[in-house]
Amino acid sequence: MTATAPTGGTPEPAPETGANTTGDTTAQQPPAAAPAGESERGQGFWSMVAEACGVAPGSPLRKRLVTFLVLALVACGATFREAVFDFVLSDQRTAQANDSNKKYDAEQSPFTVSVRPEENEPNEWVMVLDRTLTDDEIRKMQGSEDVFSYLKSLGGRPLAYASFLEHAPERYAQLTSSGNQELSDTFTMTVLSTRQNSVTVNDWKVTDLTCRESTAQTIVALPPQGGVTYEGVRLHLPPRAGEPVRTDDEDGQGEPYFAGGLIEVGGGQSAGALRAEVIAPPGKVCEWGIKLRYNDNYVPDGRWVQVRNGKGEPLRIRSESIPAHPRQKWVFGSVPWTACHEKSQEDMCLGV
């Protein structure tokens, strides 16, 4: 116990700690603690952010906040700068991409061409074989319900009677020297292009024509009963002036095809195709090539291109006529089977 001595009086004892007292005296209480975990979590978050931004652990909170804000502004500024650059350079990049696409497009082949012999059975036809038929084959042929397919299975090559161009100009002859209707070796020519821009084929010419005598020995004919017309083009070997000509049954029949007709491919256009009737010289087998003339955005004045096959070699097309002196010659259709090599003066035999 301690005591305080008042002036002029007897010392009074001091109250003991923890004793009950009366009057205005109150007991002192410890300060209230902050809610557990809140301040720790706040400091922990900013500590992680500060450390991620390169501020040493334990730095004042203010320094951490300032550092974070500075880095955020820098990041936003970089993003804004990139956006400005992209906006300013977008037109230039678009122009460069367009130039690159045009260069690539111009480097592609303007078109590819495929030639496929006609496989469907024409209404009237002549089949050419390189050998004579045996007696057994003749019996099967005459008893067959599908003579065309049977003869093809024996190696026969079909020729079609050329379209009769009823509306062609008089100058365009359509008959052989004997007055018979001409025969054609028919194929379909398909033109394709992967160009983004359109390609226009506007002319064609025969190249490197070579012919020899036919060595075929047999022909079997289903002659026409009247004129027929097929949509497409026709040309002779060697070509006559203005060929190929139109065979369509419409205005312009017998006129030069490329005088007004075009083959347009590329630029989203579908493939262009032509049915071509090729009339070889009587008794001849010929081989020949094709050059096509085209123009597009890159070659506005036009250019001639030699058509090539899949191996990159000049395409060769084989076209033939019937042999001049076959050993066997059969005719059928509106009359019973007739062996014209034995009955050459029969009416049916004179038209073949």
Coordinates of C-alpha atoms in Angstrom, one line a residue, residues 23-340:
G23 CA -18.9 7.7 -6.0
D24 CA -17.8 8.7 -9.5
T25 CA -15.0 6.3 -9.7
T26 CA -15.4 3.7 -12.7
A27 CA -13.4 0.6 -13.7
Q28 CA -11.2 1.0 -16.9
Q29 CA -12.0 -1.5 -19.8
P30 CA -9.5 -2.7 -22.5
P31 CA -10.1 -1.2 -26.1
A32 CA -12.4 -3.1 -28.5
A33 CA -10.6 -5.3 -31.1
A34 CA -11.3 -5.1 -34.9
P35 CA -13.4 -8.0 -36.4
A36 CA -11.1 -10.9 -36.9
G37 CA -9.8 -11.5 -40.5
E38 CA -11.2 -8.4 -42.3
S39 CA -8.0 -6.3 -42.1
E40 CA -5.9 -9.3 -42.6
R41 CA -7.7 -10.2 -45.8
G42 CA -7.5 -6.6 -47.1
Q43 CA -3.8 -6.4 -46.4
G44 CA -3.3 -9.8 -47.9
F45 CA -5.0 -8.9 -51.2
W46 CA -3.0 -5.7 -51.7
S47 CA 0.1 -7.6 -50.7
M48 CA -0.4 -10.1 -53.4
V49 CA -1.2 -7.3 -55.9
A50 CA 1.9 -5.4 -54.8
E51 CA 4.1 -8.4 -55.1
A52 CA 2.7 -9.1 -58.6
C53 CA 3.6 -5.6 -59.5
G54 CA 7.1 -5.9 -58.2
V55 CA 6.7 -4.0 -54.9
A56 CA 8.7 -5.5 -52.0
P57 CA 6.6 -7.3 -49.3
G58 CA 6.0 -5.1 -46.3
S59 CA 5.8 -1.8 -48.2
P60 CA 3.2 0.7 -47.1
L61 CA -0.3 0.2 -48.4
R62 CA -0.3 3.6 -50.0
K63 CA 2.8 2.8 -52.0
R64 CA 1.2 -0.4 -53.1
L65 CA -1.9 1.3 -54.3
V66 CA 0.0 4.0 -56.1
T67 CA 2.1 1.3 -57.9
F68 CA -0.9 -0.7 -58.8
L69 CA -2.7 2.4 -60.3
V70 CA 0.4 3.4 -62.3
L71 CA 0.8 0.0 -63.8
A72 CA -3.0 -0.1 -64.6
L73 CA -2.7 3.2 -66.4
V74 CA 0.3 2.0 -68.3
A75 CA -1.5 -1.1 -69.4
C76 CA -4.6 0.8 -70.5
G77 CA -2.3 3.2 -72.4
A78 CA -0.6 0.3 -74.2
T79 CA -4.0 -1.1 -75.1
F80 CA -5.3 2.2 -76.3
R81 CA -2.2 2.8 -78.4
E82 CA -2.6 -0.7 -80.0
A83 CA -6.2 0.1 -80.8
V84 CA -5.2 3.4 -82.4
F85 CA -2.5 1.7 -84.5
D86 CA -4.9 -1.0 -85.6
F87 CA -7.4 1.7 -86.6
V88 CA -4.9 3.8 -88.5
L89 CA -3.3 0.8 -90.2
S90 CA -6.4 -1.2 -90.9
D91 CA -6.9 0.2 -94.4
Q92 CA -3.3 -0.3 -95.3
R93 CA -3.4 -3.9 -94.1
T94 CA -6.6 -4.5 -96.0
A95 CA -5.0 -3.1 -99.2
Q96 CA -1.9 -5.3 -98.6
A97 CA -4.1 -8.4 -98.1
N98 CA -6.0 -7.6 -101.3
D99 CA -2.8 -7.2 -103.2
S100 CA -1.6 -10.5 -101.9
N101 CA -4.8 -12.3 -102.9
K102 CA -4.7 -10.8 -106.4
K103 CA -1.1 -11.9 -106.8
Y104 CA -2.0 -15.4 -105.7
D105 CA -5.0 -15.4 -107.9
A106 CA -3.0 -14.3 -110.9
E107 CA -0.4 -17.1 -110.3
Q108 CA -3.1 -19.8 -110.6
S109 CA -3.8 -21.5 -113.9
P110 CA -6.6 -19.6 -115.7
F111 CA -8.5 -22.8 -116.3
T112 CA -8.3 -26.5 -116.8
V113 CA -9.9 -28.5 -119.6
S114 CA -11.1 -32.1 -119.7
V115 CA -12.3 -34.0 -122.7
R116 CA -14.6 -37.0 -122.3
P117 CA -15.9 -39.1 -125.2
E118 CA -19.7 -39.3 -125.4
E119 CA -20.8 -42.4 -123.5
N120 CA -24.6 -42.3 -123.8
E121 CA -26.2 -44.0 -126.7
P122 CA -27.2 -41.6 -129.5
N123 CA -30.6 -41.9 -131.2
E124 CA -28.8 -43.0 -134.4
W125 CA -25.2 -44.3 -134.5
V126 CA -22.5 -46.3 -136.3
M127 CA -20.2 -48.6 -134.4
V128 CA -16.6 -49.1 -135.7
L129 CA -14.6 -52.2 -134.8
D130 CA -11.0 -53.1 -135.6
R131 CA -11.8 -56.7 -136.5
T132 CA -14.5 -58.7 -138.2
L133 CA -17.2 -60.4 -136.1
T134 CA -17.3 -64.1 -135.7
D135 CA -20.4 -66.1 -136.6
D136 CA -21.3 -66.6 -132.9
E137 CA -20.9 -62.8 -132.3
I138 CA -23.1 -62.0 -135.3
R139 CA -25.9 -64.3 -133.9
K140 CA -25.6 -62.7 -130.5
M141 CA -25.6 -59.2 -132.0
Q142 CA -28.7 -59.8 -134.1
G143 CA -30.5 -61.4 -131.1
S144 CA -29.5 -58.8 -128.6
E145 CA -31.9 -56.3 -127.0
D146 CA -29.1 -53.8 -126.5
V147 CA -26.9 -54.0 -129.6
F148 CA -25.1 -50.7 -128.7
S149 CA -23.8 -52.0 -125.3
Y150 CA -23.0 -55.5 -126.8
L151 CA -20.8 -54.0 -129.5
K152 CA -19.1 -51.7 -127.0
S153 CA -18.2 -54.8 -125.0
L154 CA -16.5 -56.2 -128.1
G155 CA -14.3 -53.0 -128.4
G156 CA -16.6 -51.0 -130.7
R157 CA -16.2 -47.2 -130.9
P158 CA -19.4 -45.3 -131.5
L159 CA -19.9 -42.5 -134.0
A160 CA -23.0 -40.3 -134.1
Y161 CA -24.8 -39.0 -137.1
A162 CA -24.1 -35.2 -137.1
S163 CA -26.9 -32.9 -136.2
F164 CA -29.0 -31.8 -139.1
L165 CA -28.8 -28.0 -139.1
E166 CA -32.0 -27.1 -140.8
H167 CA -31.6 -23.4 -140.2
A168 CA -27.9 -23.1 -141.1
P169 CA -26.8 -20.8 -143.9
E170 CA -26.9 -22.4 -147.3
R171 CA -23.1 -21.9 -147.5
Y172 CA -22.6 -24.4 -144.7
A173 CA -22.6 -27.8 -146.3
Q174 CA -23.8 -30.7 -144.1
L175 CA -23.6 -33.8 -146.4
T176 CA -20.8 -36.0 -147.6
S177 CA -19.8 -36.0 -151.3
S178 CA -22.1 -39.0 -151.8
G179 CA -25.1 -37.0 -150.4
N180 CA -25.2 -39.0 -147.1
Q181 CA -25.4 -37.3 -143.7
E182 CA -22.1 -36.8 -142.0
L183 CA -20.8 -38.8 -139.0
S184 CA -19.2 -37.2 -136.0
D185 CA -16.8 -38.4 -133.3
T186 CA -18.4 -36.7 -130.4
F187 CA -17.0 -35.5 -127.0
T188 CA -17.8 -33.2 -124.2
M189 CA -15.3 -30.5 -123.3
T190 CA -15.5 -29.1 -119.7
V191 CA -13.7 -26.0 -118.6
L192 CA -13.0 -25.3 -114.9
S193 CA -11.3 -22.4 -113.1
T194 CA -10.4 -21.8 -109.4
R195 CA -9.7 -18.1 -110.1
Q196 CA -11.5 -15.6 -107.8
N197 CA -12.0 -13.3 -110.9
S198 CA -13.9 -14.3 -114.0
V199 CA -12.1 -15.9 -117.0
T200 CA -13.7 -15.7 -120.4
V201 CA -12.8 -18.2 -123.2
N202 CA -13.6 -16.5 -126.5
D203 CA -12.0 -18.5 -129.2
W204 CA -10.5 -21.9 -130.1
K205 CA -8.3 -23.4 -132.8
V206 CA -7.1 -26.8 -133.8
T207 CA -3.4 -27.5 -133.5
D208 CA -1.0 -30.2 -134.6
L209 CA -3.5 -32.1 -136.8
T210 CA -2.2 -35.5 -138.1
C211 CA -4.4 -38.1 -139.9
R212 CA -3.9 -41.6 -141.3
E213 CA -6.0 -44.2 -143.1
S214 CA -8.4 -46.1 -140.9
T215 CA -7.7 -49.8 -140.5
A216 CA -11.1 -50.7 -139.0
Q217 CA -12.7 -53.7 -140.6
T218 CA -16.3 -53.7 -139.4
I219 CA -19.1 -51.1 -139.1
V220 CA -22.6 -51.6 -137.7
A221 CA -25.1 -48.8 -138.4
L222 CA -28.4 -47.7 -137.0
P223 CA -29.3 -45.0 -139.6
P224 CA -31.5 -42.0 -138.8
Q225 CA -35.1 -41.8 -139.9
G226 CA -35.0 -38.0 -140.0
G227 CA -32.9 -35.0 -139.0
V228 CA -31.8 -34.7 -135.4
T229 CA -30.4 -31.7 -133.5
Y230 CA -28.1 -31.6 -130.5
E231 CA -27.1 -28.5 -128.6
G232 CA -23.4 -27.7 -128.9
V233 CA -20.8 -27.0 -131.6
R234 CA -19.4 -28.7 -134.7
L235 CA -16.2 -28.6 -136.6
H236 CA -14.5 -30.5 -139.4
L237 CA -10.9 -31.7 -139.6
P238 CA -9.3 -29.5 -140.8
P239 CA -11.7 -26.8 -139.7
R240 CA -13.7 -24.9 -142.2
A241 CA -13.9 -21.1 -142.0
G242 CA -15.8 -19.9 -138.9
E243 CA -15.8 -23.3 -137.1
P244 CA -16.7 -24.4 -134.6
V245 CA -20.3 -23.4 -135.4
R246 CA -23.5 -23.6 -133.4
T247 CA -25.7 -26.7 -133.6
D248 CA -28.4 -25.4 -131.3
D249 CA -31.9 -25.4 -132.7
E250 CA -32.3 -21.6 -132.5
D251 CA -31.2 -18.4 -134.2
G252 CA -27.6 -18.5 -135.1
Q253 CA -27.5 -22.2 -136.0
G254 CA -24.6 -22.9 -138.3
E255 CA -22.9 -19.5 -137.4
P256 CA -19.5 -19.3 -135.8
Y257 CA -19.9 -20.1 -132.1
F258 CA -17.4 -17.6 -130.7
A259 CA -18.8 -14.8 -132.8
G260 CA -21.2 -14.2 -129.9
G261 CA -20.8 -17.2 -127.6
L262 CA -18.4 -17.3 -124.7
I263 CA -17.4 -19.7 -122.0
E264 CA -17.3 -18.0 -118.6
V265 CA -15.7 -19.6 -115.6
G266 CA -14.1 -18.5 -112.3
G267 CA -15.4 -15.8 -110.1
G268 CA -18.1 -18.2 -108.7
Q269 CA -19.3 -19.2 -112.2
S270 CA -20.2 -22.8 -112.7
A271 CA -18.2 -25.0 -115.0
G272 CA -18.5 -24.3 -118.7
A273 CA -19.1 -27.3 -121.0
L274 CA -19.6 -27.8 -124.8
R275 CA -20.7 -30.9 -126.7
A276 CA -18.5 -31.0 -129.7
E277 CA -19.2 -32.9 -133.0
V278 CA -15.9 -33.5 -134.7
I279 CA -16.1 -34.7 -138.4
A280 CA -12.9 -36.4 -139.5
P281 CA -12.1 -36.8 -143.2
P282 CA -13.8 -39.9 -144.8
G283 CA -11.8 -43.1 -144.1
K284 CA -9.4 -41.3 -141.7
V285 CA -8.3 -41.4 -138.1
C286 CA -6.9 -38.1 -136.8
E287 CA -5.2 -36.8 -133.7
W288 CA -5.2 -33.1 -132.8
G289 CA -4.8 -30.6 -130.0
I290 CA -6.7 -27.4 -128.9
K291 CA -5.7 -23.9 -128.2
L292 CA -8.1 -21.7 -126.3
R293 CA -8.0 -17.9 -126.2
Y294 CA -9.0 -16.2 -123.0
N295 CA -8.9 -12.9 -121.2
D296 CA -9.5 -11.7 -117.7
N297 CA -8.5 -8.8 -115.4
Y298 CA -4.9 -9.8 -115.6
V299 CA -4.8 -10.3 -119.3
P300 CA -7.3 -7.9 -120.7
D301 CA -5.9 -8.1 -124.3
G302 CA -6.3 -11.9 -124.4
R303 CA -3.8 -14.8 -124.6
W304 CA -3.7 -18.2 -126.4
V305 CA -3.2 -21.3 -124.2
Q306 CA -2.4 -24.8 -125.4
V307 CA -4.7 -27.2 -123.6
R308 CA -2.7 -29.9 -121.7
N309 CA -3.5 -33.2 -120.0
G310 CA -3.0 -34.2 -116.4
K311 CA 0.7 -35.0 -117.1
G312 CA 1.3 -31.4 -118.4
E313 CA 1.7 -32.6 -122.0
P314 CA -0.3 -31.1 -124.9
L315 CA -3.7 -32.8 -125.0
R316 CA -4.3 -35.1 -127.9
I317 CA -7.8 -35.8 -129.1
R318 CA -8.6 -38.8 -131.3
S319 CA -11.3 -38.5 -133.9
E320 CA -12.2 -40.9 -136.7
S321 CA -14.6 -41.6 -139.5
I322 CA -15.8 -44.9 -140.9
P323 CA -13.3 -46.9 -142.9
A324 CA -13.4 -46.5 -146.7
H325 CA -13.5 -50.3 -147.4
P326 CA -14.8 -52.3 -144.4
R327 CA -14.9 -56.1 -144.7
Q328 CA -18.2 -56.3 -142.8
K329 CA -21.0 -53.7 -142.9
W330 CA -24.2 -54.3 -141.1
V331 CA -27.4 -52.2 -141.1
F332 CA -30.5 -52.6 -138.9
G333 CA -33.3 -50.5 -137.6
S334 CA -36.5 -50.0 -139.5
V335 CA -35.6 -53.1 -141.6
P336 CA -34.3 -56.5 -140.7
W337 CA -30.6 -57.0 -140.3
T338 CA -28.9 -56.5 -143.6
A339 CA -25.3 -57.5 -144.5
C340 CA -24.4 -54.6 -146.8

